């Protein structure tokens, strides 16, 4: 790989993709296409600096914008990891995850110089609310998705994989589960937020359900392995046109994760109030109904209840065999890295407030 373009490279996964590419012995030129520049990486958690990355402002919902960046960079590999976060409206998901992905795929196929495209999908593409035990890539995609996010990721992945081989461009999809790590603004911060609301005493379900949480650096590692395999004449046949589940290969009981995080923060709940799945689903239905009446996106949803209470762990043998993938950061090490990053961010925010107050006082 001489040049790699990361579409959505300024986001959570993007920073870790840059890091994995930067650490390669044969380091490629690293380019980022996004609507905003990548944030400055902390030397505590990343080896690269912004000087090691070339940023190109662009919009994946505009084919002209994508084509202009492609012509400027002329990459061999494109990694498409752009996606809105959970909790946004259906319209934005379709605009980015479906229309935007089609634009990326079509522009890459028309370029004449891009050889491979790696797409960031999600393990939830096969999730319908029921248990997934040791699920692998042979499991079917449900006819009806649980929510707009998953519906659009299914459509995006389908278009990417069906476009494999178009004008000589080989493609594959990475399906990660339960992402967390430095840069995480959702999963671990959400679990920490529960400390502030005294919500640690509540438990949805019986906590006998196993769940796959995945450190973000491992997911970035899998993307780079996939790109390398797509360019390898000996490996491309087993990877092109294929999806791959990626996890830490260490499923845990769901509430083990937040309780581990709380324990590292010095907090252990004295007692637990258990709420059954049916009760949770009823309350979530009422939440969705109320949010619909108010014209806003529901935060407590039936999908989230099902997600929390279901067994949801995956067999990653295919990634091990085809990509030579194995996790490079363990689960607890990943938790410690994430908490250290959050503490570092909190310290920076506190220092910024002090500076602002001092300036006002002057």
CSV table of N, CA and C in Angstrom, one decimal, residues 63-228:
chain,number,residue,atom,x,y,z
A,63,UNK,N,-20.8,13.2,-4.9
A,63,UNK,CA,-19.9,12.4,-5.7
A,63,UNK,C,-18.8,13.3,-6.3
A,64,UNK,N,-19.1,14.5,-6.6
A,64,UNK,CA,-18.1,15.4,-7.1
A,64,UNK,C,-17.0,15.7,-6.1
A,65,UNK,N,-17.4,15.8,-4.8
A,65,UNK,CA,-16.4,16.0,-3.7
A,65,UNK,C,-15.5,14.8,-3.6
A,66,UNK,N,-16.1,13.6,-3.6
A,66,UNK,CA,-15.3,12.3,-3.5
A,66,UNK,C,-14.3,12.2,-4.7
A,67,UNK,N,-14.8,12.4,-5.9
A,67,UNK,CA,-14.0,12.3,-7.1
A,67,UNK,C,-12.8,13.2,-7.1
A,68,UNK,N,-13.0,14.5,-6.6
A,68,UNK,CA,-12.0,15.4,-6.5
A,68,UNK,C,-10.8,15.0,-5.6
A,69,UNK,N,-11.2,14.4,-4.4
A,69,UNK,CA,-10.2,14.0,-3.5
A,69,UNK,C,-9.5,12.7,-4.0
A,70,UNK,N,-10.3,11.8,-4.6
A,70,UNK,CA,-9.6,10.6,-5.2
A,70,UNK,C,-8.6,11.0,-6.3
A,71,UNK,N,-8.9,11.9,-7.1
A,71,UNK,CA,-8.0,12.3,-8.2
A,71,UNK,C,-6.8,13.0,-7.6
A,72,UNK,N,-6.9,13.7,-6.5
A,72,UNK,CA,-5.8,14.3,-5.8
A,72,UNK,C,-4.9,13.3,-5.2
A,73,UNK,N,-5.5,12.3,-4.5
A,73,UNK,CA,-4.7,11.4,-3.7
A,73,UNK,C,-4.2,10.2,-4.6
A,74,UNK,N,-5.1,9.7,-5.4
A,74,UNK,CA,-4.9,8.5,-6.2
A,74,UNK,C,-4.5,7.3,-5.3
A,75,UNK,N,-5.3,6.9,-4.4
A,75,UNK,CA,-4.9,5.8,-3.4
A,75,UNK,C,-5.1,4.5,-4.1
A,76,UNK,N,-4.3,3.5,-3.5
A,76,UNK,CA,-4.5,2.1,-3.9
A,76,UNK,C,-5.7,1.5,-3.1
A,77,UNK,N,-5.8,2.0,-1.9
A,77,UNK,CA,-6.8,1.4,-0.9
A,77,UNK,C,-7.6,2.5,-0.4
A,78,UNK,N,-9.0,2.3,-0.3
A,78,UNK,CA,-9.9,3.2,0.4
A,78,UNK,C,-10.5,2.4,1.5
A,79,UNK,N,-10.5,3.0,2.7
A,79,UNK,CA,-11.2,2.4,3.9
A,79,UNK,C,-12.3,3.4,4.2
A,80,UNK,N,-13.5,2.9,4.2
A,80,UNK,CA,-14.7,3.7,4.4
A,80,UNK,C,-15.3,3.4,5.7
A,81,UNK,N,-15.0,4.3,6.7
A,81,UNK,CA,-15.5,4.0,8.1
A,81,UNK,C,-16.4,5.2,8.5
A,82,UNK,N,-16.9,6.0,7.6
A,82,UNK,CA,-17.8,7.1,8.0
A,82,UNK,C,-19.2,6.6,8.3
A,83,UNK,N,-19.7,7.1,9.4
A,83,UNK,CA,-21.1,6.8,9.8
A,83,UNK,C,-21.5,7.6,11.0
A,84,UNK,N,-22.8,8.1,10.9
A,84,UNK,CA,-23.3,8.9,12.1
A,84,UNK,C,-23.4,8.0,13.3
A,85,UNK,N,-23.3,8.6,14.5
A,85,UNK,CA,-23.4,7.8,15.7
A,85,UNK,C,-24.8,7.4,16.0
A,86,UNK,N,-25.0,6.5,16.9
A,86,UNK,CA,-26.4,6.1,17.3
A,86,UNK,C,-27.1,7.3,17.9
A,87,UNK,N,-28.5,7.3,17.8
A,87,UNK,CA,-29.3,8.3,18.4
A,87,UNK,C,-29.6,9.4,17.5
A,88,UNK,N,-29.3,9.3,16.2
A,88,UNK,CA,-29.7,10.4,15.3
A,88,UNK,C,-30.9,10.0,14.5
A,89,UNK,N,-31.3,10.8,13.6
A,89,UNK,CA,-32.6,10.6,12.8
A,89,UNK,C,-32.4,9.7,11.7
A,90,UNK,N,-33.5,9.1,11.2
A,90,UNK,CA,-33.4,8.1,10.1
A,90,UNK,C,-32.9,8.7,8.8
A,91,UNK,N,-33.3,10.0,8.6
A,91,UNK,CA,-32.9,10.7,7.4
A,91,UNK,C,-31.4,10.8,7.2
A,92,UNK,N,-30.7,11.1,8.3
A,92,UNK,CA,-29.2,11.3,8.2
A,92,UNK,C,-28.6,9.9,8.0
A,93,UNK,N,-29.1,8.8,8.6
A,93,UNK,CA,-28.6,7.5,8.4
A,93,UNK,C,-28.6,7.1,6.9
A,94,UNK,N,-29.8,7.3,6.3
A,94,UNK,CA,-29.9,7.0,4.9
A,94,UNK,C,-29.0,7.8,4.0
A,95,UNK,N,-28.9,9.1,4.4
A,95,UNK,CA,-28.1,10.0,3.6
A,95,UNK,C,-26.6,9.6,3.6
A,96,UNK,N,-26.1,9.2,4.8
A,96,UNK,CA,-24.7,8.9,4.9
A,96,UNK,C,-24.4,7.4,4.7
A,97,UNK,N,-25.1,6.5,5.4
A,97,UNK,CA,-24.8,5.1,5.4
A,97,UNK,C,-25.3,4.4,4.1
A,98,UNK,N,-26.3,4.9,3.4
A,98,UNK,CA,-26.7,4.3,2.2
A,98,UNK,C,-26.3,5.1,1.0
A,99,UNK,N,-26.8,6.4,0.8
A,99,UNK,CA,-26.4,7.2,-0.3
A,99,UNK,C,-24.9,7.5,-0.3
A,100,UNK,N,-24.4,7.9,0.8
A,100,UNK,CA,-23.0,8.2,0.9
A,100,UNK,C,-22.1,7.0,0.6
A,101,UNK,N,-22.5,5.8,1.1
A,101,UNK,CA,-21.7,4.6,0.8
A,101,UNK,C,-21.8,4.3,-0.7
A,102,UNK,N,-22.9,4.4,-1.3
A,102,UNK,CA,-23.0,4.2,-2.8
A,102,UNK,C,-22.1,5.1,-3.6
A,103,UNK,N,-22.1,6.4,-3.1
A,103,UNK,CA,-21.2,7.4,-3.8
A,103,UNK,C,-19.8,7.0,-3.7
A,104,UNK,N,-19.3,6.5,-2.5
A,104,UNK,CA,-17.9,6.1,-2.3
A,104,UNK,C,-17.6,4.9,-3.2
A,105,UNK,N,-18.5,3.9,-3.2
A,105,UNK,CA,-18.3,2.7,-4.0
A,105,UNK,C,-18.2,3.0,-5.5
A,106,UNK,N,-19.2,3.8,-6.0
A,106,UNK,CA,-19.3,4.1,-7.4
A,106,UNK,C,-18.1,4.9,-7.8
A,107,UNK,N,-17.7,5.9,-7.0
A,107,UNK,CA,-16.5,6.8,-7.4
A,107,UNK,C,-15.2,6.0,-7.4
A,108,UNK,N,-15.1,5.1,-6.4
A,108,UNK,CA,-13.9,4.2,-6.4
A,108,UNK,C,-13.9,3.3,-7.6
A,109,UNK,N,-15.0,2.7,-8.0
A,109,UNK,CA,-15.0,1.8,-9.1
A,109,UNK,C,-14.7,2.6,-10.4
A,110,UNK,N,-15.1,3.8,-10.5
A,110,UNK,CA,-14.9,4.6,-11.7
A,110,UNK,C,-13.5,5.2,-11.8
A,111,UNK,N,-12.8,5.2,-10.7
A,111,UNK,CA,-11.5,5.9,-10.7
A,111,UNK,C,-10.4,5.3,-11.6
A,112,UNK,N,-10.4,4.0,-11.7
A,112,UNK,CA,-9.4,3.4,-12.6
A,112,UNK,C,-8.1,3.1,-11.9
A,113,UNK,N,-7.9,3.6,-10.6
A,113,UNK,CA,-6.6,3.3,-9.9
A,113,UNK,C,-6.8,2.7,-8.5
A,114,UNK,N,-7.9,2.9,-7.9
A,114,UNK,CA,-8.2,2.2,-6.6
A,114,UNK,C,-8.3,0.7,-6.8
A,115,UNK,N,-7.6,0.0,-6.0
A,115,UNK,CA,-7.6,-1.5,-6.1
A,115,UNK,C,-8.5,-2.2,-5.1
A,116,UNK,N,-8.6,-1.6,-3.9
A,116,UNK,CA,-9.4,-2.3,-2.9
A,116,UNK,C,-10.1,-1.3,-2.0
A,117,UNK,N,-11.3,-1.8,-1.5
A,117,UNK,CA,-12.1,-1.0,-0.6
A,117,UNK,C,-12.5,-1.8,0.6
A,118,UNK,N,-12.2,-1.3,1.8
A,118,UNK,CA,-12.6,-2.0,3.0
A,118,UNK,C,-13.7,-1.2,3.7
A,119,UNK,N,-14.8,-1.8,4.0
A,119,UNK,CA,-16.0,-1.1,4.5
A,119,UNK,C,-16.2,-1.4,6.0
A,120,UNK,N,-16.5,-0.5,6.8
A,120,UNK,CA,-16.8,-0.7,8.2
A,120,UNK,C,-18.3,-0.9,8.4
A,121,UNK,N,-18.7,-2.2,8.6
A,121,UNK,CA,-20.1,-2.5,8.8
A,121,UNK,C,-20.3,-2.6,10.3
A,122,UNK,N,-21.2,-3.5,10.8
A,122,UNK,CA,-21.5,-3.7,12.2
A,122,UNK,C,-21.9,-5.1,12.4
A,123,UNK,N,-21.6,-5.7,13.5
A,123,UNK,CA,-22.1,-7.0,13.9
A,123,UNK,C,-23.6,-7.1,14.0
A,124,UNK,N,-24.2,-5.9,14.1
A,124,UNK,CA,-25.7,-5.8,14.3
A,124,UNK,C,-26.5,-6.1,13.0
A,125,UNK,N,-25.8,-6.2,11.9
A,125,UNK,CA,-26.5,-6.5,10.6
A,125,UNK,C,-27.3,-7.8,10.7
A,126,UNK,N,-26.9,-8.7,11.5
A,126,UNK,CA,-27.6,-10.0,11.6
A,126,UNK,C,-28.5,-10.1,12.9
A,127,UNK,N,-28.6,-8.9,13.6
A,127,UNK,CA,-29.3,-8.9,14.9
A,127,UNK,C,-30.8,-8.5,14.7
A,128,UNK,N,-31.7,-9.4,15.2
A,128,UNK,CA,-33.1,-9.1,15.2
A,128,UNK,C,-33.8,-9.0,16.6
A,129,UNK,N,-32.9,-9.0,17.6
A,129,UNK,CA,-33.5,-8.9,19.0
A,129,UNK,C,-33.4,-10.2,19.7
A,130,UNK,N,-33.2,-11.3,18.9
A,130,UNK,CA,-33.1,-12.6,19.5
A,130,UNK,C,-31.6,-13.0,19.8
A,131,UNK,N,-31.4,-14.0,20.6
A,131,UNK,CA,-30.1,-14.4,21.0
A,131,UNK,C,-29.2,-14.8,19.8
A,132,UNK,N,-27.9,-14.3,19.8
A,132,UNK,CA,-26.9,-14.7,18.9
A,132,UNK,C,-25.8,-15.4,19.7
A,133,UNK,N,-25.7,-16.7,19.6
A,133,UNK,CA,-24.7,-17.5,20.3
A,133,UNK,C,-23.7,-18.1,19.3
A,134,UNK,N,-22.5,-17.6,19.5
A,134,UNK,CA,-21.4,-18.1,18.6
A,134,UNK,C,-21.7,-17.8,17.1
A,135,UNK,N,-22.4,-16.7,16.8
A,135,UNK,CA,-22.9,-16.4,15.5
A,135,UNK,C,-21.7,-16.2,14.5
A,136,UNK,N,-21.8,-16.7,13.3
A,136,UNK,CA,-20.8,-16.5,12.3
A,136,UNK,C,-21.4,-15.9,11.1
A,137,UNK,N,-20.6,-15.8,10.0
A,137,UNK,CA,-21.0,-15.2,8.8
A,137,UNK,C,-22.0,-15.9,8.0
A,138,UNK,N,-22.3,-17.2,8.4
A,138,UNK,CA,-23.4,-17.9,7.7
A,138,UNK,C,-24.8,-17.6,8.2
A,139,UNK,N,-24.8,-16.8,9.3
A,139,UNK,CA,-26.2,-16.4,9.9
A,139,UNK,C,-26.8,-15.4,8.9
A,140,UNK,N,-28.1,-15.6,8.6
A,140,UNK,CA,-28.8,-14.7,7.7
A,140,UNK,C,-29.0,-13.3,8.2
A,141,UNK,N,-29.1,-12.3,7.3
A,141,UNK,CA,-29.5,-11.0,7.7
A,141,UNK,C,-31.1,-10.9,7.8
A,142,UNK,N,-31.6,-10.5,8.9
A,142,UNK,CA,-33.1,-10.4,9.1
A,142,UNK,C,-33.8,-9.6,8.0
A,143,UNK,N,-35.0,-9.9,7.7
A,143,UNK,CA,-35.7,-9.2,6.7
A,143,UNK,C,-36.1,-7.8,7.2
A,144,UNK,N,-36.3,-7.7,8.5
A,144,UNK,CA,-36.7,-6.4,9.2
A,144,UNK,C,-35.6,-6.0,10.2
A,145,UNK,N,-35.0,-4.9,10.0
A,145,UNK,CA,-34.0,-4.4,10.9
A,145,UNK,C,-34.6,-3.9,12.2
A,146,UNK,N,-33.8,-3.9,13.3
A,146,UNK,CA,-34.3,-3.4,14.6
A,146,UNK,C,-34.4,-1.9,14.7
A,147,UNK,N,-33.6,-1.2,13.9
A,147,UNK,CA,-33.8,0.3,13.9
A,147,UNK,C,-33.1,0.8,12.6
A,148,UNK,N,-33.3,2.2,12.5
A,148,UNK,CA,-32.8,2.8,11.3
A,148,UNK,C,-31.3,2.7,11.0
A,149,UNK,N,-30.5,2.8,12.1
A,149,UNK,CA,-29.1,2.6,12.0
A,149,UNK,C,-28.7,1.3,11.4
A,150,UNK,N,-29.3,0.2,12.0
A,150,UNK,CA,-28.9,-1.1,11.5
A,150,UNK,C,-29.5,-1.4,10.1
A,151,UNK,N,-30.7,-0.8,9.8
A,151,UNK,CA,-31.2,-1.0,8.5
A,151,UNK,C,-30.3,-0.4,7.4
A,152,UNK,N,-29.8,0.8,7.7
A,152,UNK,CA,-28.9,1.4,6.7
A,152,UNK,C,-27.5,0.8,6.6
A,153,UNK,N,-27.0,0.3,7.7
A,153,UNK,CA,-25.8,-0.4,7.6
A,153,UNK,C,-25.9,-1.7,6.8
A,154,UNK,N,-27.0,-2.4,6.9
A,154,UNK,CA,-27.3,-3.6,6.1
A,154,UNK,C,-27.2,-3.2,4.6
A,155,UNK,N,-27.9,-2.1,4.3
A,155,UNK,CA,-28.0,-1.7,2.9
A,155,UNK,C,-26.6,-1.3,2.4
A,156,UNK,N,-25.9,-0.6,3.2
A,156,UNK,CA,-24.5,-0.2,2.8
A,156,UNK,C,-23.6,-1.4,2.6
A,157,UNK,N,-23.6,-2.3,3.6
A,157,UNK,CA,-22.8,-3.5,3.4
A,157,UNK,C,-23.1,-4.3,2.2
A,158,UNK,N,-24.4,-4.4,1.9
A,158,UNK,CA,-24.9,-5.2,0.8
A,158,UNK,C,-24.4,-4.6,-0.5
A,159,UNK,N,-24.4,-3.3,-0.6
A,159,UNK,CA,-24.0,-2.6,-1.8
A,159,UNK,C,-22.5,-2.8,-2.0
A,160,UNK,N,-21.7,-2.7,-0.9
A,160,UNK,CA,-20.3,-2.8,-1.0
A,160,UNK,C,-19.9,-4.2,-1.5
A,161,UNK,N,-20.5,-5.2,-0.9
A,161,UNK,CA,-20.1,-6.6,-1.2
A,161,UNK,C,-20.6,-7.0,-2.6
A,162,UNK,N,-21.8,-6.6,-3.0
A,162,UNK,CA,-22.3,-6.9,-4.3
A,162,UNK,C,-21.5,-6.2,-5.4
A,163,UNK,N,-20.7,-5.1,-5.0
A,163,UNK,CA,-19.9,-4.4,-6.0
A,163,UNK,C,-18.5,-4.9,-6.1
A,164,UNK,N,-18.2,-6.0,-5.3
A,164,UNK,CA,-16.9,-6.6,-5.4
A,164,UNK,C,-16.6,-7.0,-6.8
A,165,UNK,N,-15.4,-6.6,-7.3
A,165,UNK,CA,-14.9,-7.0,-8.6
A,165,UNK,C,-15.3,-6.0,-9.7
A,166,UNK,N,-16.2,-5.0,-9.3
A,166,UNK,CA,-16.6,-4.0,-10.3
A,166,UNK,C,-15.4,-3.1,-10.8
A,167,UNK,N,-15.1,-3.2,-12.0
A,167,UNK,CA,-14.0,-2.5,-12.6
A,167,UNK,C,-12.7,-2.8,-12.0
A,168,UNK,N,-12.6,-4.1,-11.5
A,168,UNK,CA,-11.4,-4.6,-10.9
A,168,UNK,C,-11.1,-4.2,-9.4
A,169,UNK,N,-12.1,-3.5,-8.8
A,169,UNK,CA,-11.9,-3.2,-7.4
A,169,UNK,C,-12.5,-4.3,-6.5
A,170,UNK,N,-11.6,-4.8,-5.6
A,170,UNK,CA,-12.1,-5.9,-4.7
A,170,UNK,C,-12.5,-5.2,-3.4
A,171,UNK,N,-13.5,-5.8,-2.8
A,171,UNK,CA,-14.1,-5.2,-1.5
A,171,UNK,C,-14.3,-6.3,-0.5
A,172,UNK,N,-14.4,-5.8,0.8
A,172,UNK,CA,-14.8,-6.7,1.9
A,172,UNK,C,-15.4,-5.8,3.0
A,173,UNK,N,-16.0,-6.4,4.0
A,173,UNK,CA,-16.7,-5.7,5.1
A,173,UNK,C,-16.2,-6.2,6.4
A,174,UNK,N,-16.0,-5.3,7.3
A,174,UNK,CA,-15.6,-5.6,8.7
A,174,UNK,C,-16.8,-5.4,9.6
A,175,UNK,N,-17.2,-6.4,10.4
A,175,UNK,CA,-18.4,-6.3,11.3
A,175,UNK,C,-17.9,-6.3,12.8
A,176,UNK,N,-17.6,-5.2,13.3
A,176,UNK,CA,-17.2,-5.2,14.8
A,176,UNK,C,-18.4,-5.2,15.7
A,177,UNK,N,-18.2,-5.6,16.9
A,177,UNK,CA,-19.2,-5.6,18.0
A,177,UNK,C,-18.8,-4.8,19.2
A,178,UNK,N,-19.6,-3.9,19.7
A,178,UNK,CA,-19.5,-3.2,20.9
A,178,UNK,C,-18.2,-2.5,21.1
A,179,UNK,N,-18.0,-1.5,20.2
A,179,UNK,CA,-16.7,-0.8,20.2
A,179,UNK,C,-16.5,0.1,21.4
A,180,UNK,N,-15.2,0.1,21.9
A,180,UNK,CA,-14.8,1.0,23.0
A,180,UNK,C,-13.3,1.3,22.9
A,181,UNK,N,-12.8,2.3,23.5
A,181,UNK,CA,-11.4,2.6,23.5
A,181,UNK,C,-11.2,4.1,23.6
A,182,UNK,N,-9.9,4.6,23.6
A,182,UNK,CA,-9.6,6.0,23.5
A,182,UNK,C,-10.3,6.7,22.4
A,183,UNK,N,-11.0,7.8,22.6
A,183,UNK,CA,-11.8,8.4,21.6
A,183,UNK,C,-13.3,8.1,21.7
A,184,UNK,N,-13.7,7.1,22.5
A,184,UNK,CA,-15.0,6.7,22.6
A,184,UNK,C,-15.9,7.8,23.3
A,185,UNK,N,-16.9,8.2,22.6
A,185,UNK,CA,-17.8,9.2,23.1
A,185,UNK,C,-19.2,8.6,23.5
A,186,UNK,N,-19.4,7.3,23.4
A,186,UNK,CA,-20.7,6.7,23.5
A,186,UNK,C,-20.7,5.6,24.6
A,187,UNK,N,-20.0,4.5,24.3
A,187,UNK,CA,-20.2,3.3,25.2
A,187,UNK,C,-19.7,3.5,26.6
A,188,UNK,N,-18.4,3.7,26.8
A,188,UNK,CA,-17.8,3.8,28.1
A,188,UNK,C,-18.3,5.1,28.8
A,189,UNK,N,-18.3,6.3,28.1
A,189,UNK,CA,-18.9,7.5,28.7
A,189,UNK,C,-20.3,7.3,29.1
A,190,UNK,N,-21.1,6.6,28.3
A,190,UNK,CA,-22.5,6.3,28.7
A,190,UNK,C,-22.5,5.5,30.0
A,191,UNK,N,-21.6,4.5,30.1
A,191,UNK,CA,-21.6,3.7,31.4
A,191,UNK,C,-21.2,4.5,32.6
A,192,UNK,N,-20.2,5.5,32.3
A,192,UNK,CA,-19.8,6.3,33.4
A,192,UNK,C,-20.9,7.3,33.8
A,193,UNK,N,-21.7,7.7,32.8
A,193,UNK,CA,-22.7,8.7,33.1
A,193,UNK,C,-23.8,8.1,34.1
A,194,UNK,N,-23.9,6.8,34.1
A,194,UNK,CA,-24.8,6.2,35.0
A,194,UNK,C,-24.4,6.4,36.5
A,195,UNK,N,-23.1,6.6,36.7
A,195,UNK,CA,-22.7,6.9,38.1
A,195,UNK,C,-23.3,8.2,38.6
A,196,UNK,N,-23.4,9.2,37.7
A,196,UNK,CA,-23.9,10.5,38.1
A,196,UNK,C,-25.4,10.5,38.4
A,197,UNK,N,-26.1,9.5,37.8
A,197,UNK,CA,-27.6,9.4,38.0
A,197,UNK,C,-28.0,8.3,39.0
A,198,UNK,N,-27.0,7.7,39.7
A,198,UNK,CA,-27.3,6.6,40.6
A,198,UNK,C,-28.0,5.5,40.0
A,199,UNK,N,-27.8,5.3,38.7
A,199,UNK,CA,-28.5,4.2,37.9
A,199,UNK,C,-27.8,2.9,38.0
A,200,UNK,N,-26.7,2.8,38.8
A,200,UNK,CA,-25.9,1.6,38.9
A,200,UNK,C,-26.7,0.5,39.6
A,201,UNK,N,-27.7,0.8,40.4
A,201,UNK,CA,-28.4,-0.2,41.1
A,201,UNK,C,-29.4,-0.9,40.2
A,202,UNK,N,-29.7,-0.4,39.0
A,202,UNK,CA,-30.7,-1.0,38.1
A,202,UNK,C,-30.0,-2.0,37.2
A,203,UNK,N,-30.6,-3.1,36.9
A,203,UNK,CA,-30.1,-4.1,36.0
A,203,UNK,C,-31.2,-4.6,35.1
A,204,UNK,N,-31.1,-4.5,33.8
A,204,UNK,CA,-32.0,-5.1,32.8
A,204,UNK,C,-31.7,-6.5,32.6
A,205,UNK,N,-32.6,-7.4,32.8
A,205,UNK,CA,-32.4,-8.8,32.5
A,205,UNK,C,-31.7,-9.5,33.7
A,206,UNK,N,-31.3,-10.8,33.5
A,206,UNK,CA,-30.7,-11.6,34.6
A,206,UNK,C,-29.2,-11.6,34.5
A,207,UNK,N,-28.6,-10.9,33.6
A,207,UNK,CA,-27.1,-10.8,33.4
A,207,UNK,C,-26.5,-12.2,33.2
A,208,UNK,N,-27.2,-13.1,32.6
A,208,UNK,CA,-26.6,-14.4,32.2
A,208,UNK,C,-26.3,-14.4,30.7
A,209,UNK,N,-26.5,-13.3,30.1
A,209,UNK,CA,-26.3,-13.2,28.7
A,209,UNK,C,-24.9,-12.7,28.3
A,210,UNK,N,-24.2,-13.5,27.5
A,210,UNK,CA,-22.8,-13.2,27.1
A,210,UNK,C,-22.8,-12.1,25.9
A,211,UNK,N,-21.9,-11.2,26.0
A,211,UNK,CA,-21.8,-10.1,25.0
A,211,UNK,C,-20.3,-9.9,24.6
A,212,UNK,N,-20.1,-9.6,23.3
A,212,UNK,CA,-18.8,-9.3,22.8
A,212,UNK,C,-18.6,-7.8,22.8
A,213,UNK,N,-17.7,-7.3,23.6
A,213,UNK,CA,-17.2,-5.9,23.6
A,213,UNK,C,-15.8,-6.0,22.9
A,214,UNK,N,-15.5,-4.9,22.1
A,214,UNK,CA,-14.3,-5.0,21.3
A,214,UNK,C,-13.5,-3.7,21.3
A,215,UNK,N,-12.2,-3.9,21.7
A,215,UNK,CA,-11.3,-2.7,21.8
A,215,UNK,C,-11.1,-2.1,20.4
A,216,UNK,N,-11.2,-0.8,20.2
A,216,UNK,CA,-11.2,-0.2,18.9
A,216,UNK,C,-9.9,-0.4,18.2
A,217,UNK,N,-8.7,-0.5,18.9
A,217,UNK,CA,-7.5,-0.8,18.2
A,217,UNK,C,-7.4,-2.1,17.5
A,218,UNK,N,-8.2,-3.1,18.1
A,218,UNK,CA,-8.2,-4.4,17.4
A,218,UNK,C,-9.0,-4.3,16.1
A,219,UNK,N,-10.1,-3.5,16.1
A,219,UNK,CA,-10.9,-3.3,14.9
A,219,UNK,C,-10.1,-2.6,13.8
A,220,UNK,N,-9.3,-1.6,14.2
A,220,UNK,CA,-8.4,-0.9,13.2
A,220,UNK,C,-7.4,-1.9,12.7
A,221,UNK,N,-6.9,-2.7,13.5
A,221,UNK,CA,-5.9,-3.8,13.1
A,221,UNK,C,-6.5,-4.7,12.1
A,222,UNK,N,-7.8,-5.1,12.3
A,222,UNK,CA,-8.5,-6.0,11.3
A,222,UNK,C,-8.7,-5.3,10.0
A,223,UNK,N,-9.0,-4.0,10.0
A,223,UNK,CA,-9.2,-3.3,8.7
A,223,UNK,C,-7.9,-3.3,7.9
A,224,UNK,N,-6.8,-3.0,8.6
A,224,UNK,CA,-5.5,-3.0,7.9
A,224,UNK,C,-5.1,-4.4,7.3
A,225,UNK,N,-5.4,-5.4,8.1
A,225,UNK,CA,-5.1,-6.8,7.7
A,225,UNK,C,-6.0,-7.1,6.4
A,226,UNK,N,-7.2,-6.7,6.5
A,226,UNK,CA,-8.1,-6.9,5.3
A,226,UNK,C,-7.6,-6.2,4.1
A,227,UNK,N,-7.2,-5.0,4.2
A,227,UNK,CA,-6.6,-4.2,3.1
A,227,UNK,C,-5.4,-4.9,2.5
A,228,UNK,N,-4.5,-5.4,3.4
A,228,UNK,CA,-3.3,-6.1,2.9
A,228,UNK,C,-3.7,-7.4,2.2
